[in-house]
Amino acid sequence: RHKEKWAATAPRIASTRLALHHFDTSYSLHLGALWPSVRAGLLCEQKYGALLNNFAAADHIPQELELLNATDFISEASQKAQQWQRVGAAGEAARGCQEGSDEGRTVMQAEIMTQAETSPLFSASISSKIKCYTFPRGDITRFRPARPDALGLLDYYLMDAASLLPVLALNMQPDDFVLDLCAAPGGKSLALLQTGICGHLAANDVSVSRTKRLYQILHSYVPKEVRDTVSVTSYDGRDWDQVKGGTFHKVLVDVPCTTDRHSAMEEDNNIFHKRRTKERQMLPMLQLQLLMAGILAAKPGGEVVYSTCSLSPLQNECVVERALDIAEAQFNISIHVEDLSHFRTLFQDTFSFFSDCRLGELVLPHLTANFGPMYFCKLRRM
Ligand code: SAM
């Protein structure tokens, strides 16, 4: 009797279902009562930000986007930081002239000033030329597709706005030599170039096909004279130290991970596919090796930002903790974990943050602010 071919094989369980089952088991423990709302966010349409292309003739774009009610969340955060700095400076000045006397100041004013003086915000500045527009919380308007200017450069790049936080955490300074160890398709490399102060950018990615996408993005957004400051390579990032160790002021290690939003929603190229089980289980090891290579690529005093788009502590804090141990024990390198808690205060209007990370910061998807997940942690090589 004729048998349908599919009847002989066990029904395949969708990779998205496997992913959700895995997330339900592990993230309900890690995120507790927050998990149901994060889960709902993962399963709903993601929000985008429009990264303005400073190299395009696009002076009219801010006005166009503001008419739609979108705002540049980075300049808003930068203004907030400046306000805190002014309050902190006023606190210091007042303390200088009224040492021992609180006359003319209420207890509450004095407290606010002290907070502003001691807060990391006081010393932090989000001084960046990077501009990224987002719609307000709860507004799910979509941006129109990017358009070319007269020279063919596109006016903005649509990306998960939370992906800019690791780039901002790098705090680029004029003429910095920067390594983006896992750079393709290139959203964060493009954002690094938008600062306009990069001395040299080494953009590397092991995947040749994804590196092609990186080239395309550079060609669509960046003029030739700036592209000439970028070198694109396709090394295995784990071997970077053998190529150029200890030379970079800033290193971004944006590792391959379980890409939780993609894994929960798309069957295509899903790392929870049965045949990719081993690869998925090996991810924390690969991530650790890449982070170690990033640390070794940084100069003494240089800064490394590690990031993932996963909620998994095994791929986030645990990898950072292991790297700190190995750097100390095997390479005699001390690492300082930088405090990024001011990001939570500065960007709380745009993103939902998890408040219980042991190390680094984590943006949680939320129905009213559906960005992320995005984990980032900043290390300084001593
Ligand atoms: N930073 C990119 C961006 O913002 O567009 C996204 C990077 S994606 C999260 C991770 C990348 O790591 C992938 O493009 C993948 O090809 C690359 N990758 C995986 N294994 C690698 C390795 N051993 N060395 C270098 N890159 C690797």
XYZ file of N, CA, C and O in Angstrom, residues 62-176:
460
model
N 15.860 64.976 10.574
C 15.375 65.171 11.948
C 13.991 65.810 11.976
O 13.099 65.344 12.693
N 13.805 66.839 11.126
C 12.507 67.518 11.125
C 11.394 66.560 10.668
O 10.326 66.493 11.279
N 11.703 65.787 9.624
C 10.707 64.820 9.122
C 10.304 63.834 10.224
O 9.123 63.558 10.428
N 11.319 63.342 10.980
C 11.023 62.338 12.007
C 10.329 62.968 13.215
O 9.437 62.367 13.824
N 10.736 64.207 13.551
C 10.112 64.869 14.706
C 8.638 65.168 14.431
O 7.810 65.100 15.345
N 8.315 65.443 13.165
C 6.897 65.673 12.816
C 6.063 64.420 13.057
O 4.867 64.486 13.323
N 6.731 63.253 12.985
C 6.024 61.983 13.233
C 6.022 61.628 14.725
O 5.572 60.557 15.121
N 6.623 62.535 15.528
C 6.672 62.334 16.982
C 7.838 61.446 17.443
O 7.839 60.952 18.573
N 8.789 61.183 16.550
C 9.977 60.421 16.966
C 10.987 61.410 17.573
O 10.979 62.596 17.228
N 11.820 60.905 18.503
C 12.850 61.773 19.106
C 14.190 61.042 19.099
O 14.230 59.809 19.049
N 15.257 61.845 19.180
C 16.605 61.270 19.241
C 16.896 60.906 20.702
O 17.155 61.795 21.524
N 16.837 59.616 21.014
C 16.960 59.226 22.429
C 18.365 59.467 22.977
O 18.545 59.614 24.179
N 19.356 59.574 22.094
C 20.722 59.772 22.593
C 20.910 61.228 23.029
O 21.468 61.500 24.103
N 20.393 62.167 22.230
C 20.562 63.566 22.656
C 19.715 63.834 23.898
O 20.111 64.615 24.768
N 18.578 63.160 24.029
C 17.778 63.327 25.259
C 18.568 62.860 26.488
O 18.592 63.529 27.514
N 19.234 61.699 26.334
C 20.013 61.174 27.462
C 21.184 62.099 27.767
O 21.528 62.323 28.934
N 21.774 62.639 26.708
C 22.929 63.519 26.904
C 22.506 64.792 27.647
O 23.217 65.273 28.545
N 21.311 65.322 27.307
C 20.819 66.502 28.038
C 20.571 66.167 29.511
O 20.891 66.943 30.405
N 20.026 64.974 29.739
C 19.770 64.542 31.117
C 21.085 64.489 31.904
O 21.172 64.968 33.034
N 22.135 63.911 31.266
C 23.437 63.796 31.934
C 23.976 65.189 32.255
O 24.515 65.426 33.345
N 23.797 66.123 31.302
C 24.304 67.490 31.548
C 23.568 68.146 32.715
O 24.177 68.842 33.525
N 22.231 67.903 32.808
C 21.473 68.472 33.929
C 22.025 67.958 35.257
O 22.242 68.704 36.195
N 22.278 66.642 35.296
C 22.818 66.055 36.528
C 24.180 66.649 36.834
O 24.522 66.911 37.975
N 24.961 66.845 35.798
C 26.296 67.404 36.031
C 26.183 68.809 36.605
O 26.933 69.183 37.497
N 25.211 69.595 36.104
C 25.036 70.958 36.622
C 24.622 70.912 38.090
O 25.143 71.651 38.913
N 23.678 69.995 38.416
C 23.238 69.878 39.818
C 24.425 69.475 40.689
O 24.656 70.030 41.760
N 25.214 68.512 40.179
C 26.389 68.054 40.942
C 27.370 69.188 41.152
O 27.885 69.387 42.252
N 27.626 69.973 40.086
C 28.591 71.078 40.181
C 28.062 72.123 41.157
O 28.816 72.667 41.979
N 26.733 72.382 41.117
C 26.147 73.357 42.040
C 26.332 72.864 43.470
O 26.649 73.646 44.373
N 26.172 71.554 43.663
C 26.347 70.973 44.994
C 27.749 71.203 45.499
O 27.965 71.621 46.634
N 28.716 70.963 44.619
C 30.128 71.132 45.012
C 30.418 72.579 45.366
O 31.054 72.878 46.372
N 29.891 73.506 44.494
C 30.142 74.926 44.712
C 29.531 75.358 46.045
O 30.170 76.029 46.857
N 28.269 74.909 46.269
C 27.580 75.309 47.501
C 28.338 74.791 48.715
O 28.515 75.489 49.711
N 28.865 73.558 48.590
C 29.617 72.989 49.709
C 30.872 73.818 49.965
O 31.227 74.101 51.107
N 31.495 74.287 48.880
C 32.718 75.091 48.996
C 32.475 76.369 49.765
O 33.222 76.721 50.674
N 31.351 77.108 49.426
C 31.188 78.410 50.108
C 30.447 78.315 51.421
O 30.512 79.209 52.219
N 29.730 77.215 51.664
C 28.931 77.208 52.894
C 29.361 76.052 53.782
O 28.527 75.432 54.433
N 30.650 75.725 53.748
C 31.145 74.596 54.536
C 30.576 74.683 55.954
O 30.674 75.718 56.614
N 29.932 73.660 56.434
C 29.433 73.636 57.805
C 28.086 74.329 57.984
O 27.528 74.308 59.062
N 27.568 74.959 56.911
C 26.288 75.645 57.098
C 25.326 75.248 55.987
O 25.685 75.261 54.817
N 24.111 74.926 56.369
C 23.120 74.540 55.371
C 22.111 75.655 55.172
O 21.059 75.456 54.597
N 22.457 76.847 55.627
C 21.533 77.978 55.516
C 21.140 78.202 54.059
O 21.983 78.136 53.168
N 19.895 78.525 53.835
C 19.471 78.839 52.470
C 19.212 77.605 51.632
O 18.831 77.712 50.490
N 19.457 76.429 52.178
C 19.200 75.202 51.408
C 18.339 74.272 52.234
O 18.602 74.104 53.434
N 17.338 73.701 51.636
C 16.534 72.742 52.408
C 17.322 71.429 52.492
O 18.254 71.202 51.700
N 16.918 70.580 53.417
C 17.591 69.280 53.564
C 17.456 68.498 52.257
O 18.397 67.869 51.779
N 16.264 68.613 51.620
C 16.044 67.841 50.393
C 16.972 68.320 49.267
O 17.576 67.516 48.566
N 17.092 69.636 49.123
C 18.000 70.166 48.084
C 19.414 69.638 48.314
O 20.100 69.222 47.385
N 19.824 69.664 49.577
C 21.181 69.215 49.891
C 21.348 67.746 49.510
O 22.365 67.339 48.953
N 20.292 66.953 49.772
C 20.372 65.518 49.464
C 20.485 65.283 47.959
O 21.284 64.486 47.499
N 19.661 66.017 47.197
C 19.691 65.858 45.736
C 21.081 66.207 45.210
O 21.661 65.508 44.381
N 21.639 67.303 45.769
C 22.969 67.713 45.304
C 24.014 66.642 45.622
O 24.865 66.325 44.811
N 23.913 66.080 46.831
C 24.894 65.051 47.196
C 24.766 63.852 46.273
O 25.753 63.301 45.796
N 23.508 63.461 45.980
C 23.292 62.322 45.075
C 23.936 62.592 43.723
O 24.605 61.749 43.147
N 23.698 63.803 43.208
C 24.219 64.143 41.882
C 25.740 64.163 41.881
O 26.378 63.795 40.893
N 26.331 64.572 43.023
C 27.801 64.615 43.080
C 28.400 63.230 43.097
O 29.437 62.975 42.507
N 27.719 62.315 43.826
C 28.312 60.991 43.985
C 27.893 60.025 42.879
O 28.499 58.985 42.704
N 26.841 60.376 42.131
C 26.359 59.466 41.099
C 27.371 59.368 39.958
O 28.017 60.356 39.610
N 27.480 58.160 39.358
C 28.366 58.037 38.190
C 27.948 58.970 37.060
O 28.740 59.310 36.201
N 26.659 59.430 37.106
C 26.195 60.333 36.057
C 26.984 61.616 36.047
O 27.151 62.260 35.027
N 27.438 62.001 37.258
C 28.113 63.275 37.371
C 29.390 63.275 36.532
O 29.745 64.262 35.903
N 30.072 62.153 36.531
C 31.317 62.102 35.757
C 31.066 61.617 34.327
O 31.886 61.805 33.451
N 29.901 60.980 34.122
C 29.669 60.400 32.792
C 29.089 61.431 31.846
O 28.346 62.307 32.244
N 29.465 61.327 30.626
C 28.767 62.147 29.649
C 28.457 61.248 28.466
O 29.216 60.349 28.141
N 27.304 61.485 27.862
C 26.982 60.741 26.651
C 27.205 61.748 25.534
O 26.269 62.313 24.992
N 28.477 62.054 25.299
C 28.751 63.059 24.285
C 29.042 62.314 23.005
O 30.093 61.732 22.836
N 28.055 62.262 22.158
C 28.265 61.491 20.954
C 27.582 62.182 19.793
O 26.574 62.841 19.967
N 28.170 61.989 18.641
C 27.517 62.522 17.440
C 26.506 61.528 16.903
O 25.854 61.783 15.904
N 26.431 60.357 17.546
C 25.483 59.346 17.077
C 24.067 59.829 17.381
O 23.767 60.226 18.506
N 23.229 59.805 16.368
C 21.827 60.214 16.583
C 20.927 59.053 16.173
O 21.091 58.498 15.090
N 19.997 58.714 17.048
C 19.083 57.619 16.714
C 17.669 57.987 17.159
O 17.441 58.275 18.332
N 16.767 57.968 16.210
C 15.373 58.334 16.482
C 14.548 57.101 16.809
O 14.692 56.062 16.166
N 13.695 57.251 17.838
C 12.751 56.171 18.173
C 11.386 56.804 18.428
O 11.305 57.980 18.782
N 10.355 56.005 18.266
C 9.023 56.473 18.625
C 8.835 56.275 20.127
O 9.475 55.411 20.732
N 7.939 57.086 20.743
C 7.790 57.003 22.203
C 7.313 55.632 22.657
O 6.818 54.839 21.848
N 7.441 55.384 23.952
C 6.929 54.145 24.547
C 5.489 53.919 24.126
O 4.699 54.865 24.127
N 5.156 52.714 23.746
C 3.765 52.380 23.415
C 3.379 52.744 21.986
O 2.340 52.314 21.508
N 4.224 53.514 21.302
C 3.921 53.917 19.914
C 4.637 52.934 18.982
O 5.878 52.847 18.994
N 3.854 52.190 18.195
C 4.483 51.139 17.368
C 4.533 51.528 15.888
O 4.589 50.664 15.005
N 4.537 52.845 15.623
C 4.678 53.308 14.238
C 5.964 52.728 13.642
O 6.973 52.613 14.341
N 5.913 52.399 12.349
C 7.135 51.908 11.678
C 7.781 53.040 10.902
O 7.073 53.906 10.361
N 9.098 53.001 10.802
C 9.817 53.975 9.976
C 9.671 53.578 8.503
O 9.640 52.388 8.192
N 9.631 54.556 7.629
C 9.662 54.246 6.196
C 11.046 53.677 5.869
O 12.007 53.929 6.617
N 11.181 52.934 4.755
C 12.521 52.436 4.390
C 13.477 53.597 4.125
O 13.034 54.703 3.790
N 14.782 53.325 4.275
C 15.797 54.366 4.047
C 15.795 54.806 2.593
O 15.457 54.014 1.704
N 16.159 56.088 2.358
C 16.217 56.614 0.982
C 17.603 57.169 0.690
O 18.257 57.702 1.602
N 18.035 57.094 -0.586
C 19.363 57.622 -0.917
C 19.345 59.140 -1.115
O 18.328 59.697 -1.535
N 20.475 59.785 -0.825
C 20.617 61.211 -1.149
C 21.127 61.332 -2.594
O 21.230 60.316 -3.319
N 21.479 62.551 -3.005
C 21.861 62.775 -4.412
C 23.084 61.937 -4.796
O 23.236 61.525 -5.950
N 23.965 61.654 -3.800
C 25.173 60.864 -4.103
C 24.958 59.368 -3.866
O 25.894 58.571 -3.967
N 23.745 59.010 -3.498
C 23.427 57.589 -3.338
C 23.627 57.055 -1.925
O 23.449 55.863 -1.693
N 24.005 57.935 -0.963
C 24.175 57.446 0.421
C 22.814 57.440 1.118
O 22.050 58.419 1.014
N 22.514 56.350 1.832
C 21.195 56.217 2.469
C 21.086 57.120 3.703
O 22.088 57.367 4.399
N 19.851 57.601 3.961
C 19.685 58.627 5.004
C 19.695 58.080 6.428
O 20.110 58.753 7.366
N 19.180 56.863 6.621
C 19.291 56.258 7.964
C 19.340 54.739 7.870
O 19.029 54.154 6.830
N 19.766 54.152 9.005
C 19.902 52.691 9.076
C 18.961 52.207 10.172
O 19.039 52.678 11.323
N 18.046 51.299 9.816
C 17.087 50.808 10.809
C 17.688 49.631 11.585
O 18.182 48.673 10.981
N 17.676 49.749 12.890
C 18.279 48.699 13.728
C 17.587 48.681 15.097
O 16.890 49.637 15.446
N 17.814 47.613 15.848
C 17.343 47.588 17.225
C 18.091 48.697 17.970
O 19.324 48.668 18.072
N 17.351 49.679 18.480
C 18.016 50.836 19.104
C 18.894 50.405 20.292
O 19.900 51.059 20.594
N 18.537 49.286 20.954
C 19.338 48.835 22.101
C 20.745 48.425 21.668
O 21.682 48.431 22.474
N 20.932 48.110 20.377
C 22.261 47.727 19.877
C 23.237 48.895 19.940
O 24.452 48.694 19.805
N 22.715 50.103 20.110
C 23.631 51.243 20.189
C 24.242 51.396 21.582
O 25.261 52.074 21.738
N 23.623 50.767 22.582
C 24.134 50.951 23.945
C 25.563 50.416 24.113
O 26.407 51.106 24.700
N 25.895 49.216 23.571
C 27.300 48.784 23.659
C 28.253 49.753 22.962
O 29.378 49.975 23.426
N 27.796 50.345 21.864
C 28.649 51.295 21.130
C 28.864 52.553 21.985
O 29.996 53.050 22.118
N 27.781 53.056 22.606
C 27.919 54.242 23.460
C 28.795 53.933 24.673
O 29.566 54.783 25.119
N 28.672 52.687 25.168
C 29.484 52.306 26.341
C 30.976 52.351 26.013
O 31.803 52.569 26.892
N 31.331 52.174 24.741
C 32.758 52.219 24.359
C 33.333 53.628 24.529
O 34.544 53.803 24.615
N 32.442 54.643 24.558
C 32.868 56.027 24.809
C 34.055 56.435 23.931
O 35.141 56.762 24.430
N 33.824 56.426 22.642
C 34.881 56.723 21.660
C 35.530 58.081 21.891
O 34.840 59.064 22.158
N 36.830 58.125 21.758
C 37.594 59.368 21.891
C 38.315 59.632 20.570
O 38.582 58.691 19.818
N 38.648 60.913 20.307
C 39.275 61.223 19.017
C 40.489 60.336 18.747
O 41.311 60.111 19.639
N 40.558 59.835 17.514
C 41.675 59.049 16.993
C 41.833 57.661 17.614
O 42.882 57.031 17.463
N 40.803 57.211 18.328
C 40.863 55.852 18.878
C 41.048 54.825 17.768
O 40.437 54.934 16.699
